[in-house]
C-alpha positions in Angstrom: -7.8 25.4 19.5 -5.0 24.1 17.3 -3.3 20.9 18.3 0.2 21.2 19.7 3.2 19.8 17.8 5.3 16.9 19.0 9.1 16.7 18.6 10.9 13.5 19.6 14.6 12.9 20.2 15.2 9.2 19.3 18.2 7.3 20.5 19.6 3.7 20.1 20.5 3.3 23.8 20.6 5.1 27.1 23.3 7.7 27.4 23.5 8.8 23.7 22.4 12.3 24.7 18.7 12.6 24.1 17.8 14.5 27.3 20.9 16.7 26.9 19.8 17.5 23.3 16.3 18.2 24.4 17.5 20.6 27.1 19.8 22.3 24.7 16.9 22.9 22.3 14.9 24.3 25.3 17.7 26.9 26.0 17.7 27.9 22.4 14.0 28.5 22.4 14.0 30.4 25.7 16.8 32.7 24.2 14.4 33.4 21.3 11.7 34.4 23.8 9.6 31.2 23.6 7.6 30.3 26.7 9.2 26.9 27.5 8.9 24.9 30.8 10.2 21.6 32.1 7.2 19.4 32.8 9.3 16.4 33.6 12.9 15.7 33.0 14.9 12.9 34.7 18.7 13.7 34.8 19.6 10.4 36.5 22.3 12.2 38.5 24.3 12.9 35.4 26.2 16.1 36.1 26.2 17.5 32.6 22.5 16.9 32.2 21.7 18.3 35.6 23.6 21.5 34.8 21.4 22.0 31.7 18.3 22.3 33.9 19.6 25.6 35.3 17.9 28.6 33.9 14.7 26.7 32.9 11.4 27.0 34.6 10.4 23.6 36.2 6.8 22.7 37.0 6.7 21.0 40.4 6.0 17.3 40.3 3.1 15.5 41.8 3.8 13.2 44.7 2.0 9.8 44.9 2.2 7.2 47.6 2.4 3.6 46.4 3.1 0.5 48.6 4.5 2.6 51.4 6.8 4.7 49.3 6.4 8.2 47.8 7.0 8.6 44.1 6.9 11.7 41.9 5.2 12.0 38.5 4.5 14.8 36.0 1.6 17.0 37.3 -0.5 17.1 34.2 -3.1 19.5 35.8 -0.4 21.9 36.8 1.1 21.9 33.3 -2.3 22.5 31.7 -3.0 25.3 34.2 0.3 26.9 33.4 -0.3 26.3 29.6 3.2 27.1 28.3 4.0 27.3 24.6 6.4 24.4 24.9 6.7 21.7 27.5 9.6 19.2 28.0 8.5 15.7 28.9 11.3 13.1 29.2 11.0 9.3 28.8 7.8 9.1 26.7 7.3 5.3 27.3 7.3 5.6 31.1 4.5 3.8 33.0 3.0 6.1 35.6 2.5 5.1 39.3 -1.0 3.7 40.0 -3.3 6.5 40.9 -1.9 8.8 38.3 -4.2 10.7 35.8 -3.2 8.3 33.0 -1.5 4.9 32.9 1.3 5.9 30.5 3.2 9.1 30.1 2.5 9.2 26.3 -1.2 9.5 27.3 -0.3 12.5 29.4 1.5 14.0 26.4 -1.6 13.4 24.2 -3.6 15.6 26.7 -1.0 18.4 26.5 -1.0 18.2 22.7 -4.8 18.3 22.6 -4.7 21.4 24.7 -2.5 23.2 22.2 0.8 22.8 24.0 3.9 21.8 22.0 5.8 18.9 23.5 9.5 17.9 23.2 10.1 14.3 24.4 12.6 11.5 24.2 12.4 7.8 23.3 14.9 4.9 23.0 14.5 2.6 20.0 14.1 -0.5 22.3 10.9 1.0 23.8 9.0 0.9 20.5 6.2 -1.7 20.8 6.8 -3.3 17.4 10.5 -3.9 18.1 10.0 -5.7 21.5 10.8 -9.2 20.2 13.7 -8.0 18.1 15.3 -6.1 21.0 14.9 -9.1 23.3 16.6 -11.4 20.8 19.5 -8.9 20.6 20.0 -8.0 24.3 18.2 -10.9 26.1 16.1 -8.3 28.0 12.4 -7.8 27.5 11.4 -4.1 27.7 8.4 -3.7 30.0 7.8 -0.1 29.2 6.8 0.5 25.6 5.1 3.1 23.5 2.9 2.3 20.4 4.8 3.0 17.2 1.9 5.1 15.9 2.4 7.6 18.7 6.0 8.2 17.7 5.2 8.1 14.0 2.6 10.8 14.4 5.3 13.2 15.8 5.8 16.3 13.7 9.6 16.0 14.0 11.8 13.1 14.9 15.5 13.7 15.4 17.9 10.9 15.7 20.6 11.4 18.4 23.3 9.1 17.2 26.6 7.9 18.6 29.0 5.2 17.6 29.3 2.2 20.0 33.0 2.9 20.8 32.1 6.5 21.7 29.2 5.5 23.8 31.3 2.9 25.7 33.9 5.5 26.4 31.2 7.8 27.7 30.1 4.9 29.9 33.7 4.2 31.1 34.1 7.9 32.1 31.1 7.6 34.4 29.0 10.0 32.4 26.0 7.6 32.2 26.0 5.3 35.2 27.6 5.4 38.6 31.1 3.8 38.8 30.0 0.7 40.6 27.6 -0.2 37.7 29.9 0.6 34.8 31.7 -2.8 34.5 28.4 -4.8 34.6 26.8 -2.5 32.0 29.8 -2.7 29.6 29.8 -6.5 29.9 26.1 -7.0 29.3 23.7 -4.5 27.7 26.4 -2.2 26.4 28.4 -4.8 24.5 29.6 -3.6 21.1 27.5 -6.1 19.3 24.3 -5.1 21.1 25.0 -1.4 20.6 25.7 -1.9 16.9 22.5 -3.8 16.4 20.4 -1.3 18.3 22.0 1.5 16.4 21.1 -0.2 13.1 17.5 -0.6 14.2 17.3 3.1 15.1 18.8 4.2 11.8 16.5 1.9 9.7 13.4 3.0 11.7 14.2 6.7 11.1 15.0 6.0 7.4 11.5 4.4 7.0 9.9 7.4 8.7 11.7 9.7 6.3 10.5 7.5 3.5 7.0 8.0 4.7 7.4 11.7 4.7 8.7 11.5 1.1 5.8 9.4 0.0 3.3 11.8 1.6 5.0 14.8 -0.1 5.0 13.1 -3.5 1.3 12.2 -3.1 0.3 15.6 -1.9 2.2 17.4 -4.7 1.2 14.8 -7.4 4.9 14.0 -8.1 4.9 11.2 -10.6 8.6 11.4 -11.5 10.7 8.8 -9.6 13.2 10.2 -7.0 15.9 7.6 -6.5 16.5 8.4 -2.9 17.0 4.6 -2.2 17.0 1.5 -4.2 13.5 0.1 -4.3 13.1 -2.9 -6.6 9.7 -4.1 -7.8 9.4 -7.7 -9.0 6.6 -8.5 -11.4 5.1 -12.0 -10.7 2.8 -14.1 -12.9 2.2 -17.0 -10.6 4.5 -19.2 -12.7 7.5 -21.1 -11.2 10.0 -18.6 -12.6 8.8 -16.1 -9.9 11.2 -17.7 -7.3 14.2 -17.0 -9.6 13.1 -13.4 -10.1 12.6 -12.8 -6.3 16.1 -14.2 -5.5 17.7 -12.1 -8.3 15.9 -9.0 -7.1 17.1 -9.6 -3.5 20.7 -9.9 -4.8 20.3 -6.6 -6.6 18.9 -4.9 -3.5 21.8 -6.1 -1.4 24.3 -4.3 -3.6 23.0 -1.0 -2.4 22.6 0.1 1.3 19.0 0.1 2.4 17.6 -1.7 -0.7 14.0 -2.8 -0.6 12.2 -5.5 -2.6 8.5 -5.4 -3.4 7.0 -8.4 -5.2 3.7 -7.6 -7.0 1.2 -9.8 -8.7 -1.2 -8.0 -11.1 -4.6 -9.8 -11.2 -6.8 -9.0 -14.1 -10.2 -7.6 -13.0 -12.0 -10.3 -14.9 -10.3 -13.0 -12.9 -9.5 -15.1 -16.0 -5.9 -15.8 -15.3 -4.1 -19.1 -15.0 -2.0 -18.1 -12.0 -1.5 -20.9 -9.4 -2.7 -19.7 -6.0 -0.4 -22.3 -4.4 2.6 -21.0 -6.3 1.8 -17.4 -5.4 1.6 -18.4 -1.7 5.0 -20.0 -1.9 6.4 -16.9 -3.6 4.8 -14.7 -1.0 6.4 -16.7 1.8 9.8 -16.6 0.0 9.8 -12.8 -0.5 8.8 -12.2 3.1 11.5 -14.6 4.4 14.0 -12.6 2.4 12.9 -9.3 3.9 10.7 -8.1 1.1 6.9 -7.4 0.9 4.2 -9.0 -1.3 1.5 -7.0 -3.0 -1.6 -8.0 -4.8 -3.0 -5.4 -7.2 -6.0 -5.5 -9.6 -5.5 -4.0 -13.1 -6.9 -4.7 -16.5 -3.8 -3.6 -18.4 -0.8 -5.5 -16.9 2.0 -3.1 -18.1 0.1 0.0 -17.1 -0.8 -1.4 -13.6 2.8 -2.5 -13.0 4.3 0.9 -14.0 1.7 2.7 -11.9 2.5 0.6 -8.9 6.3 1.1 -9.4 5.9 4.9 -9.7 3.5 4.9 -6.7 6.1 3.3 -4.4 8.9 5.4 -5.9 10.7 2.3 -7.2 14.0 2.6 -9.0 14.1 -0.8 -10.8 11.7 -3.4 -12.1 12.6 -7.0 -12.4 10.6 -9.1 -14.9 11.1 -12.6 -16.4 11.7 -13.1 -20.1 8.3 -13.9 -21.7 7.2 -17.5 -21.8 5.4 -17.0 -25.1 6.5 -18.8 -28.2 7.9 -16.9 -31.2 4.7 -16.9 -33.3 2.7 -15.4 -30.3 4.5 -12.1 -30.7 2.3 -11.3 -33.7 -0.4 -10.4 -31.1 1.9 -7.8 -29.5 5.3 -7.1 -28.0 4.6 -8.6 -24.6 4.5 -7.2 -21.1 8.3 -7.1 -20.6 8.9 -5.1 -23.9 6.0 -2.8 -23.2 7.1 -2.0 -19.6 10.7 -1.4 -20.8 9.4 0.9 -23.6 7.1 2.9 -21.3 9.3 3.0 -18.1 11.1 6.2 -19.0 14.6 7.2 -18.2 14.2 7.2 -14.4 13.1 3.5 -14.0 15.4 0.7 -15.0 13.9 -2.6 -16.2 15.7 -5.9 -15.9 14.6 -8.9 -18.0 15.8 -12.1 -16.3 16.2 -15.3 -18.2 14.8 -18.5 -16.6 14.0 -22.1 -17.4 10.4 -21.4 -18.4 11.3 -18.8 -21.1 9.8 -19.5 -24.5 7.7 -22.5 -23.4 4.4 -21.2 -24.6 2.8 -19.8 -21.5 3.0 -16.1 -21.6 2.0 -13.4 -19.2 -1.7 -12.7 -19.2 -2.7 -9.8 -21.4 -5.0 -7.0 -20.3 -8.6 -7.2 -21.3 -10.5 -4.0 -22.1 -13.9 -5.7 -22.4 -15.7 -8.7 -20.8 -15.1 -10.9 -23.8 -11.5 -10.0 -24.4 -10.0 -7.6 -26.9 -9.0 -10.2 -29.4 -12.5 -11.8 -29.5 -14.2 -8.5 -30.0 -11.9 -7.7 -32.9 -12.7 -11.0 -34.5 -16.4 -10.4 -33.8 -16.3 -7.2 -35.8 -14.4 -8.8 -38.6 -16.9 -11.6 -38.9 -19.9 -9.3 -38.4 -18.9 -6.7 -41.0 -16.5 -8.3 -43.5 -18.2 -11.7 -43.3 -21.5 -10.6 -45.0 -19.6 -8.9 -47.7 -17.5 -12.0 -48.4 -20.6 -14.2 -48.3 -22.4 -11.9 -50.8 -19.4 -12.3 -53.2 -19.5 -16.1 -52.9 -23.2 -16.4 -53.4 -23.2 -14.0 -56.3 -20.2 -15.1 -58.2 -19.0 -18.6 -57.1 -21.9 -20.7 -56.0 -25.2 -21.2 -57.9 -28.4 -19.6 -56.7 -29.5 -21.4 -53.5 -32.7 -19.5 -52.8 -33.6 -16.6 -50.6 -34.4 -18.8 -47.6 -31.0 -20.5 -47.7 -29.3 -17.1 -48.2 -31.0 -15.8 -45.1 -29.9 -18.8 -43.1 -26.3 -18.3 -44.2 -26.3 -14.7 -43.2 -28.0 -15.6 -39.9 -25.1 -18.1 -39.3 -22.6 -15.2 -39.7 -24.6 -13.1 -37.2 -24.7 -15.9 -34.7 -20.9 -16.4 -35.1 -20.3 -12.7 -34.7 -22.4 -12.7 -31.5 -20.5 -15.7 -30.1 -17.2 -14.0 -30.8 -17.8 -10.3 -30.2 -21.0 -10.0 -28.3 -23.9 -7.6 -28.8 -22.6 -4.7 -30.9 -20.7 -6.7 -33.6 -23.8 -9.0 -34.0 -26.1 -6.0 -34.4 -23.8 -4.6 -37.0 -23.8 -8.0 -38.7 -27.6 -8.1 -38.7 -27.8 -4.6 -40.2 -25.2 -5.2 -42.9 -26.6 -8.6 -43.7 -30.2 -7.4 -44.0 -29.1 -4.6 -46.4 -27.0 -7.0 -48.5 -29.9 -9.5 -48.6 -32.3 -6.8 -49.7 -30.0 -5.4 -52.4 -28.6 -8.5 -54.0 -31.0 -11.4 -53.3 -34.5 -10.0 -52.6 -36.6 -9.2 -55.8 -36.4 -6.7 -57.2 -32.6 -6.9 -56.9 -30.3 -3.9 -56.8 -32.9 -1.9 -55.1 -33.9 -1.4 -51.5 -37.6 -2.1 -52.2 -39.2 -5.5 -51.6 -41.9 -6.7 -54.0 -43.1 -9.7 -52.0 -44.6 -8.9 -48.5 -43.5 -12.4 -47.3 -39.9 -11.4 -47.9 -40.4 -8.3 -45.7 -41.6 -10.5 -42.9 -38.7 -12.9 -43.5 -36.1 -10.1 -43.3 -37.7 -8.7 -40.2 -37.6 -12.1 -38.5 -34.0 -12.4 -39.6 -33.1 -9.1 -37.9 -35.1 -10.0 -34.8 -33.5 -13.5 -34.4 -30.1 -12.0 -34.9 -30.6 -9.3 -32.3 -32.1 -11.8 -29.8 -29.2 -14.3 -30.2 -26.7 -11.5 -29.9 -28.4 -10.2 -26.7 -28.4 -13.7 -25.1 -24.7 -14.3 -25.9 -23.8 -10.8 -24.6 -25.7 -11.3 -21.4 -24.1 -14.7 -20.8 -20.7 -13.1 -21.4 -21.4 -10.4 -18.9 -22.6 -12.9 -16.3 -19.4 -14.8 -16.8 -17.4 -11.6 -16.4 -19.2 -10.7 -13.2 -18.6 -14.2 -11.8 -14.9 -13.9 -12.6 -14.8 -10.5 -11.0 -16.4 -12.0 -7.8 -13.8 -14.7 -7.9 -11.0 -12.1 -8.2 -12.5 -10.2 -5.3 -12.8 -13.3 -3.2 -9.1 -14.0 -3.8 -8.3 -10.5 -2.6 -10.3 -11.0 0.5 -8.5 -14.3 1.1 -5.2 -12.5 0.7 -6.3 -9.8 3.2 -7.5 -12.5 5.7 -4.1 -14.1 5.3 -2.5 -10.8 6.2 -4.5 -10.8 9.5 -3.4 -14.4 10.2 0.2 -13.4 9.6 0.0 -10.7 12.2 -0.9 -7.6 10.2 -3.7 -6.7 12.6 -3.4 -2.9 12.3 -6.6 -1.4 10.8 -4.5 1.1 8.9 -2.3 -1.7 7.5 -5.4 -3.6 6.2 -7.0 -0.5 4.8 -3.7 0.4 3.0 -3.8 -3.1 1.5 -7.3 -2.5 0.2 -6.3 0.9 -1.2 -3.3 -0.5 -2.9 -5.0 -3.5 -4.3 -7.9 -1.7 -5.9 -5.8 1.3 -7.0 -7.8 3.9 -5.0 -6.5 7.2 -3.6 -8.2 6.8 -0.2 -10.0 4.2 1.8 -12.0 4.8 4.9 -13.9 2.4 7.3 -17.1 4.1 8.4 -19.3 2.9 11.2 -22.5 3.9 13.1 -24.4 2.4 16.0 -27.8 2.4 14.2 -29.5 3.2 10.9 -30.4 6.7 12.0 -27.1 7.7 13.7 -24.5 9.6 11.7 -21.5 7.9 10.3 -18.1 8.1 12.0 -14.7 7.2 10.6 -13.1 4.2 12.4 -9.9 4.5 10.3 -8.7 5.8 7.0 -5.6 5.9 4.7 -4.8 7.9 1.6 -4.5 11.4 0.5 -8.1 12.5 -0.3 -10.4 14.0 2.3 -12.4 11.4 4.2 -16.0 11.2 3.1 -18.7 11.6 5.8 -21.1 9.1 4.2 -20.6 5.9 2.1 -22.7 7.3 -0.7 -20.3 10.2 -1.1 -17.5 7.9 -2.1 -16.7 6.7 -5.6 -17.2 3.1 -4.4 -18.9 2.0 -1.2 -19.1 -1.6 0.1 -21.2 -2.6 3.2 -19.3 -4.5 5.9 -21.9 -5.9 8.3 -25.0 -4.1 9.3 -23.6 -0.8 10.4 -20.2 -0.6 8.8 -19.1 0.3 5.3 -15.9 0.7 3.3 -15.7 4.0 1.3 -13.2 4.0 -1.6 -12.3 7.1 -3.5 
């Protein structure tokens, strides 16, 4: 049986018209022939709301006795037995009377949805669990009845019932919300213009974030890479240098120029971990951006410009803020730099701001991407020494210096091979050994200018030369790979430290942590799989992303064990 759909009318305060809008929708559906019933609606003796109940089928409520009084609650069993196409359930955060089927009404709604019944419900913004502290600081009242944000976020439709504070206060003064004897107290306390304005802003921002989630999901499902500038979203590229604070503040000022602007600070860590970023400075910048209302992100990427642009397009950013390069002028011979590369490849839909700062041109540039364990520049030099070096040495030994003997020639060529191994690793060194042995044979081993060797001892010498060269190259390459692996582990430990810090800062949601992991390692989906024993099947404890959740860790692109019977599956 297909799960039912949930539609929620969200309001900023009591009296904005959520229940009235819900009942109006019910009348429209009944007129279209939809089987729609009232499972539970509280009209609070408001005449206009009470009139809207006429003409709608109402499921009788269940009576419960508690502490000598009789209360009525929604009769979940009766609704399930009636099994309408649509059920109206008012006040989703309501706490049921002890002895009810479930503790909270939203749990009753979950049963109806699981049974295939569509549900229309209502919620005020102050009842969302995550906003409890904020609402208390605004109104001075702690809401006891709350609903988890995730329950509301999972709704198939969320409609904001909006009303300006002056209009709501007029409705209150006319007696359309509370009885006349409560109007003055309400207007002087909870319904003050400042309170209503703040609650209204909360509701608008929350709905805007939900709409943004819908947009992100749509772009991901349809593989939309082009940026849609629906709102200003500014990405700040950080390097761990002190100029990051200047960039964050400048980005915040840019975001404040547009309504609903958002700042996302991102640090791109090279996968080899060989960066000189200061963890202490990054921690200070993370605190700064969060204090200013932004978010901090830690992403692994070998190529800094590509990783930064991929992140910006992934979050549908409209602007990127970078600092002017700290490299000295002569260092530009090695490339245009991250800022220039990002500006060149950003395209027409993503603006790039290069911000001047006190550290500009002081000789400490942004870390460049590394395509190999030893670094791209070292590998290039390794190939130059390994291939061009033997040719240059042959010219010098043949034309410039006097004959030094075959043994010394071989030692000189071996020196080049070792140098090539130290610079570029295994393959440049093997190439150096091959080229060097051929040049030794042709120019220095009798008979010269032929590939034949007259003296058997020379054959052994050249064979030893090639063997030593290959062995040295292998050892150097292995050492480089071990260093690379150690650096990679260091980078991963920094990421785990960052995620642990997220937990300590209150980001305890499993989905939030999995989303951090997915974003950090650039994966499409991340799932946490668990099982009770080694022979039991895997079950999914939580997942994020767009790809289908794998059923076993080995089916994922990357799987990491977490304890004895848990594993992270990354795809």
